[in-house]
Short mmCIF file of C-alpha atoms in Angstrom, two decimals:
data_model
loop_
_atom_site.label_atom_id
_atom_site.label_comp_id
_atom_site.label_asym_id
_atom_site.label_seq_id
_atom_site.Cartn_x
_atom_site.Cartn_y
_atom_site.Cartn_z
CA MET A 1 123.62 162.07 -70.52
CA LYS A 2 119.94 161.21 -70.80
CA THR A 3 118.79 158.50 -73.20
CA ILE A 4 115.16 159.12 -74.16
CA GLN A 5 113.03 156.39 -75.73
CA ILE A 6 110.48 157.41 -78.37
CA ASP A 7 107.76 155.48 -80.18
CA GLY A 8 106.09 157.97 -82.50
CA GLY A 9 103.17 155.88 -83.69
CA MET A 10 100.58 157.24 -86.09
CA TYR A 11 97.92 157.02 -83.38
CA ALA A 12 99.94 158.38 -80.48
CA MET A 13 103.34 159.71 -79.51
CA LYS A 14 104.83 157.81 -76.58
CA ALA A 15 108.10 158.61 -74.84
CA LYS A 16 109.87 157.77 -71.59
CA TYR A 17 112.92 158.63 -69.59
CA GLU A 18 113.61 156.75 -66.36
CA GLY A 19 109.96 156.08 -65.58
CA LYS A 20 108.60 159.49 -66.56
CA GLU A 21 106.12 159.17 -69.42
CA PHE A 22 104.82 161.41 -72.17
CA TYR A 23 101.75 160.48 -74.23
CA CYS A 24 99.62 162.45 -76.66
CA ARG A 25 97.64 161.79 -79.82
CA MET A 26 99.68 161.99 -83.02
CA LEU A 27 97.56 164.77 -84.46
CA VAL A 28 99.76 167.59 -85.79
CA ALA A 29 98.89 170.57 -87.96
CA PRO A 30 99.73 174.26 -88.40
CA ILE A 31 97.75 176.30 -85.89
CA SER A 32 95.88 178.06 -88.71
CA GLU A 33 94.18 174.73 -89.54
CA CYS A 34 93.05 173.96 -85.97
CA ALA A 35 89.66 174.70 -84.47
CA THR A 36 90.89 175.15 -80.89
CA ASP A 37 94.05 175.42 -78.81
CA ASN A 38 93.26 172.24 -76.85
CA GLY A 39 96.63 170.64 -77.32
CA TYR A 40 100.30 171.49 -77.20
CA MET A 41 101.22 174.65 -79.10
CA VAL A 42 104.73 174.25 -80.47
CA GLU A 43 106.68 177.08 -82.08
CA TYR A 44 109.51 175.70 -84.17
CA CYS A 45 111.49 177.27 -87.03
CA ASP A 46 109.20 180.30 -87.30
CA CYS A 47 106.07 178.14 -87.59
CA THR A 48 103.46 177.32 -84.97
CA TYR A 49 101.88 173.88 -84.74
CA MET A 50 99.23 172.25 -82.59
CA VAL A 51 99.93 168.71 -81.38
CA GLY A 52 97.25 166.44 -79.93
CA GLU A 53 94.31 168.71 -80.80
CA GLU A 54 91.30 166.48 -81.47
CA SER A 55 89.90 168.45 -84.44
CA ILE A 56 93.01 167.67 -86.53
CA PRO A 57 92.31 164.96 -89.14
CA VAL A 58 94.12 161.63 -88.86
CA ASN A 59 97.10 161.30 -91.21
CA TYR A 60 97.21 157.92 -92.96
CA ASP A 61 100.77 158.21 -94.31
CA TYR A 62 103.05 155.85 -92.38
CA ASP A 63 106.26 157.45 -93.70
CA LYS A 64 107.57 159.14 -90.56
CA LYS A 65 110.23 161.34 -92.14
CA ARG A 66 107.82 164.28 -92.14
CA ILE A 67 107.70 167.65 -90.41
CA GLU A 68 104.65 166.57 -88.37
CA ASN A 69 106.59 163.68 -86.85
CA LYS A 70 109.64 165.85 -86.26
CA VAL A 71 107.59 168.44 -84.35
CA ALA A 72 105.89 165.76 -82.23
CA THR A 73 109.23 164.05 -81.55
CA TYR A 74 110.86 167.29 -80.46
CA LEU A 75 107.85 168.06 -78.28
CA ALA A 76 108.27 164.67 -76.58
CA ILE A 77 111.98 165.30 -75.98
CA SER A 78 111.23 168.74 -74.55
CA GLN A 79 109.22 167.13 -71.75
CA PHE A 80 112.40 165.58 -70.33
CA VAL A 81 114.89 168.41 -70.92
CA GLU A 82 115.77 170.30 -67.75
CA GLU A 83 118.81 172.36 -68.70
CA GLU A 84 119.43 174.93 -71.42
CA ASN A 85 121.26 173.46 -74.43
CA GLU A 86 121.06 170.00 -72.86
CA LYS A 87 122.44 167.11 -74.92
CA VAL A 88 120.43 163.89 -75.15
CA ASN A 89 120.64 160.49 -76.80
CA ILE A 90 117.56 159.11 -78.56
CA ILE A 91 116.32 155.58 -79.26
CA ILE A 92 113.45 155.90 -81.73
CA GLY A 93 111.18 153.51 -83.60
CA MET A 94 110.54 153.47 -87.32
CA PRO A 95 108.41 151.27 -89.60
CA LEU A 96 109.90 147.79 -89.89
CA GLU A 97 110.40 147.63 -93.66
CA HIS A 98 111.83 151.16 -93.71
CA TRP A 99 114.32 150.13 -91.00
CA LEU A 100 115.46 147.14 -93.05
CA ASP A 101 116.65 149.56 -95.77
CA ARG A 102 119.99 150.70 -94.34
CA GLN A 103 120.16 153.90 -96.40
CA ARG A 104 116.62 154.85 -95.48
CA ARG A 105 117.42 154.21 -91.82
CA VAL A 106 120.47 156.49 -91.98
CA GLU A 107 118.44 159.24 -93.65
CA PHE A 108 115.71 158.86 -91.02
CA GLU A 109 118.22 159.30 -88.20
CA LYS A 110 119.81 162.31 -89.93
CA TYR A 111 116.40 163.91 -90.41
CA PHE A 112 115.79 164.10 -86.65
CA LYS A 113 119.34 164.76 -85.46
CA SER A 114 120.25 168.40 -84.84
CA ASN A 115 122.84 170.31 -82.85
CA CYS A 116 120.54 173.16 -81.86
CA ILE A 117 116.79 172.66 -81.48
CA LYS A 118 114.76 175.57 -80.17
CA LEU A 119 111.09 175.26 -79.21
CA LYS A 120 108.49 177.30 -77.44
CA VAL A 121 105.89 174.96 -75.96
CA THR A 122 102.56 176.21 -74.61
CA LYS A 123 100.00 174.09 -72.78
CA ASN A 124 96.95 175.45 -70.93
CA GLY A 125 98.30 178.97 -71.23
CA VAL A 126 101.68 178.13 -69.67
CA SER A 127 104.71 178.54 -71.94
CA LYS A 128 108.33 177.48 -71.73
CA ASN A 129 111.29 177.90 -74.03
CA VAL A 130 113.41 174.79 -74.56
CA THR A 131 116.77 174.36 -76.28
CA PHE A 132 118.53 171.05 -76.68
CA SER A 133 120.69 169.05 -79.07
CA ILE A 134 120.59 165.40 -80.08
CA ASN A 135 124.02 163.92 -79.41
CA ASP A 136 123.22 160.52 -80.89
CA ILE A 137 120.11 158.89 -82.36
CA ARG A 138 119.50 155.22 -83.15
CA ALA A 139 116.43 153.92 -84.97
CA PHE A 140 115.01 150.44 -84.34
CA PRO A 141 112.10 148.49 -85.85
CA GLU A 142 108.77 149.04 -84.15
CA THR A 143 108.13 145.34 -83.63
CA ILE A 144 111.21 144.68 -81.53
CA GLY A 145 110.36 146.19 -78.15
CA HIS A 146 108.51 143.28 -76.55
CA LEU A 147 111.45 140.92 -77.08
CA TYR A 148 113.82 143.20 -75.19
CA LEU A 149 111.72 143.68 -72.09
CA PRO A 150 113.78 142.50 -69.09
CA GLN A 151 111.48 139.56 -68.37
CA ASN A 152 111.68 138.37 -72.01
CA GLN A 153 115.35 138.61 -72.91
CA GLN A 154 116.33 135.10 -71.85
CA LYS A 155 112.99 133.66 -72.96
CA PHE A 156 113.55 134.60 -76.60
CA LYS A 157 117.25 133.84 -76.78
CA ASP A 158 118.00 131.20 -79.43
CA ILE A 159 114.36 130.64 -80.42
CA THR A 160 112.22 131.59 -83.38
CA VAL A 161 109.12 133.71 -82.71
CA GLY A 162 106.73 135.79 -84.78
CA VAL A 163 105.67 139.29 -83.77
CA LEU A 164 102.52 141.03 -84.98
CA ASP A 165 102.32 144.72 -84.09
CA CYS A 166 99.09 146.62 -84.74
CA GLY A 167 99.63 150.37 -84.79
CA GLY A 168 97.64 153.36 -85.91
CA CYS A 169 98.41 153.19 -89.62
CA ASN A 170 100.02 149.82 -90.14
CA PHE A 171 99.98 146.19 -89.09
CA GLN A 172 103.57 144.97 -89.02
CA GLY A 173 104.97 141.48 -88.77
CA ALA A 174 108.37 139.91 -88.41
CA ILE A 175 109.82 136.54 -87.49
CA TYR A 176 112.74 136.92 -85.10
CA ARG A 177 115.51 134.41 -84.59
CA ASN A 178 117.67 135.07 -81.52
CA MET A 179 115.97 138.48 -81.30
CA VAL A 180 117.07 139.54 -84.81
CA PRO A 181 114.45 139.97 -87.58
CA ILE A 182 114.58 137.61 -90.54
CA LYS A 183 114.41 140.03 -93.44
CA GLU A 184 112.35 137.94 -95.86
CA SER A 185 109.66 137.37 -93.21
CA CYS A 186 109.02 141.06 -92.53
CA PHE A 187 106.05 143.05 -93.76
CA THR A 188 104.37 146.38 -93.15
CA SER A 189 100.79 146.65 -94.39
CA ASN A 190 98.37 149.55 -94.45
CA LYS A 191 96.13 147.68 -92.04
CA GLY A 192 96.48 149.69 -88.86
CA VAL A 193 93.64 150.52 -86.51
CA ASN A 194 92.85 153.84 -88.25
CA PHE A 195 92.09 151.94 -91.46
CA TYR A 196 90.17 149.29 -89.55
CA LEU A 197 87.88 151.84 -87.88
CA ASP A 198 87.25 153.51 -91.23
CA GLU A 199 86.39 150.16 -92.80
CA VAL A 200 83.93 149.36 -90.00
CA LYS A 201 82.31 152.77 -90.40
CA ARG A 202 81.84 152.39 -94.15
CA ALA A 203 80.54 148.82 -93.89
CA VAL A 204 77.95 149.64 -91.21
CA ASN A 205 76.79 152.85 -92.88
CA ASN A 206 76.48 151.21 -96.31
CA LYS A 207 74.58 148.18 -95.05
CA PHE A 208 72.22 149.85 -92.59
CA GLY A 209 71.87 153.38 -94.00
CA THR A 210 73.32 154.91 -90.83
CA ASN A 211 75.59 157.95 -90.60
CA TYR A 212 78.20 156.95 -88.03
CA GLN A 213 81.38 159.02 -87.96
CA ILE A 214 84.91 157.80 -87.36
CA TYR A 215 85.02 159.30 -83.87
CA GLN A 216 82.06 157.08 -82.87
CA MET A 217 83.67 153.81 -83.92
CA ASP A 218 85.42 153.00 -80.67
CA ASP A 219 82.18 153.25 -78.70
CA LEU A 220 80.24 151.35 -81.37
CA ILE A 221 82.71 148.44 -81.39
CA LYS A 222 83.16 148.18 -77.63
CA ARG A 223 79.64 149.01 -76.41
CA GLY A 224 77.41 148.23 -79.37
CA ALA A 225 74.73 150.25 -81.09
CA ILE A 226 71.61 151.63 -79.45
CA ASN A 227 68.48 149.73 -80.55
CA ASP A 228 70.49 146.85 -82.04
CA GLU A 229 68.35 144.26 -80.26
CA LYS A 230 68.89 141.65 -82.98
CA GLY A 231 72.64 142.20 -82.97
CA VAL A 232 72.85 142.73 -86.72
CA ILE A 233 75.29 145.65 -86.43
CA LYS A 234 77.40 143.64 -84.00
CA GLU A 235 77.52 140.76 -86.49
CA GLU A 236 78.54 143.10 -89.31
CA ILE A 237 81.39 144.45 -87.17
CA LYS A 238 82.50 140.86 -86.48
CA ARG A 239 82.45 140.10 -90.20
CA VAL A 240 84.59 143.16 -91.01
CA THR A 241 87.01 142.43 -88.15
CA ARG A 242 87.43 138.84 -89.26
CA GLY A 243 88.07 139.81 -92.88
CA PHE A 244 90.45 142.57 -91.87
CA PHE A 245 92.64 140.28 -89.78
CA LEU A 246 92.53 137.50 -92.37
CA SER A 247 94.08 139.94 -94.85
CA VAL A 248 96.96 140.42 -92.38
CA LEU A 249 97.39 136.65 -92.13
CA ARG A 250 97.46 136.40 -95.92
CA GLU A 251 100.28 138.95 -95.92
CA ALA A 252 102.16 136.87 -93.34
CA ARG A 253 101.69 133.68 -95.36
CA SER A 254 102.90 135.46 -98.50
CA ARG A 255 106.16 136.01 -96.56
CA ASN A 256 106.28 132.26 -95.88
CA TRP A 257 105.16 132.35 -92.27
CA MET A 258 104.34 128.85 -91.07
CA ILE A 259 101.48 129.97 -88.84
CA GLU A 260 100.81 126.52 -87.45
CA GLY A 261 103.31 125.80 -84.69
CA LEU A 262 104.99 129.22 -84.72
CA PRO A 263 104.85 131.03 -81.36
CA ILE A 264 103.41 134.48 -82.06
CA ILE A 265 103.40 137.60 -79.90
CA VAL A 266 100.71 140.19 -80.54
CA THR A 267 101.43 143.74 -79.48
CA GLY A 268 100.62 147.33 -80.44
CA GLY A 269 97.86 149.54 -79.11
CA GLY A 270 95.41 148.48 -81.83
CA SER A 271 95.64 144.77 -81.06
CA CYS A 272 92.82 144.98 -78.51
CA TYR A 273 90.30 145.19 -81.37
CA PHE A 274 91.40 141.83 -82.77
CA MET A 275 91.84 139.61 -79.69
CA GLU A 276 88.76 137.46 -80.35
CA VAL A 277 89.51 136.80 -84.00
CA ILE A 278 93.22 136.29 -83.33
CA ASN A 279 92.37 133.55 -80.82
CA GLU A 280 90.22 131.97 -83.51
CA PHE A 281 93.03 131.68 -86.04
CA LEU A 282 96.24 131.58 -83.99
CA HIS A 283 96.73 128.83 -81.45
CA GLU A 284 100.19 129.50 -79.99
CA VAL A 285 99.69 133.19 -79.34
CA THR A 286 100.64 135.54 -76.51
CA PHE A 287 99.08 138.97 -76.09
CA SER A 288 101.30 141.62 -74.62
CA GLU A 289 100.06 142.86 -71.26
CA ASN A 290 101.35 146.37 -71.97
CA ASN A 291 100.95 146.64 -75.72
CA VAL A 292 100.92 150.45 -75.91
CA TRP A 293 104.31 150.83 -74.20
CA ASP A 294 106.13 147.67 -75.36
CA ASN A 295 108.36 149.40 -77.88
CA VAL A 296 109.23 152.29 -75.58
CA ASP A 297 110.11 149.97 -72.69
CA GLY A 298 112.11 147.69 -74.97
CA PHE A 299 113.96 150.69 -76.39
CA ALA A 300 115.01 151.58 -72.82
CA GLU A 301 116.76 148.21 -72.57
CA ILE A 302 118.36 148.64 -75.98
CA GLY A 303 119.56 152.13 -75.00
CA GLY A 304 121.22 150.64 -71.95
CA ILE A 305 123.03 148.13 -74.14
CA ILE A 306 124.19 150.68 -76.71
CA TYR A 307 125.48 153.19 -74.19
CA GLY A 308 127.22 150.59 -72.09
CA ARG A 309 125.05 150.30 -68.99
CA LYS A 310 123.77 146.77 -69.55
CA GLU A 311 124.54 143.43 -71.10
CA ILE A 312 122.16 141.05 -72.80
CA THR A 313 122.36 137.34 -73.66
CA GLY A 314 126.04 137.33 -72.83
CA LYS A 315 126.88 140.13 -75.26
CA THR A 316 127.60 143.82 -74.86
CA SER A 317 126.62 146.72 -77.10
CA ASP A 318 128.38 145.01 -80.04
CA LYS A 319 124.98 143.34 -80.65
CA PHE A 320 123.91 146.64 -82.19
#
């Protein structure tokens, strides 16, 4: 039976099965609210949704027990289903602090699990009908993936390490001991890259009387503004970036992180915006080389442990 790994971030949906990848923007809305059909059209439960269509507004709610996330998750699974009524196992990520609440975790897993899921998926005019069922689903915290990558499993055994994970809607942090999160150290803040880009936009527009839009922020940050010979816009972006990350560090310190001397891993697709300022404030820091896919790849290892194909740190699937 296939075990599919899913990281449904608020910026993008990522999924894998045995090396095959699925990636699309986490932009989901009923088709009646979409300007074009430039995405995946998904018919589910008598409703039709567009997924990944760029005119759909960004959703800033990081609670993932929503119909939009369910539709995107089922779309991701459909990309790996090959047989009618195929049964699959799922390893899926959820926000760290939500995962720490056992009852909330159980409800999250129940929300996605179903014995008969029927979709019609259309992309570029080509349609296919897909039916499948979720045999088993296990949710794990979104910060954990990097630690379980094959090259890291022995490295992080029996040590204490902090993980900062910058996603679309939240910046999450946890201190792990022997690859298990220490509950009182964990936090999830509304400081993801979507909020960061919006804060940069507002700061630049307010200070310089410009009219930049959110979809221009990536280019503005990475390439700079036209006619900014004095670099004043660049300096304003640096100021906002610095303040934004410092607020994340304040959150970590409020959870009693001893920043000085604590090895810290930085991951998540949004972390690329903060590399310079992170190096300024964190001295024992490691940036993930594959930050977008860390959780998905780590979930693959966890799936192997749970379903009996692998062992880790001398233990079998009893670890989970």
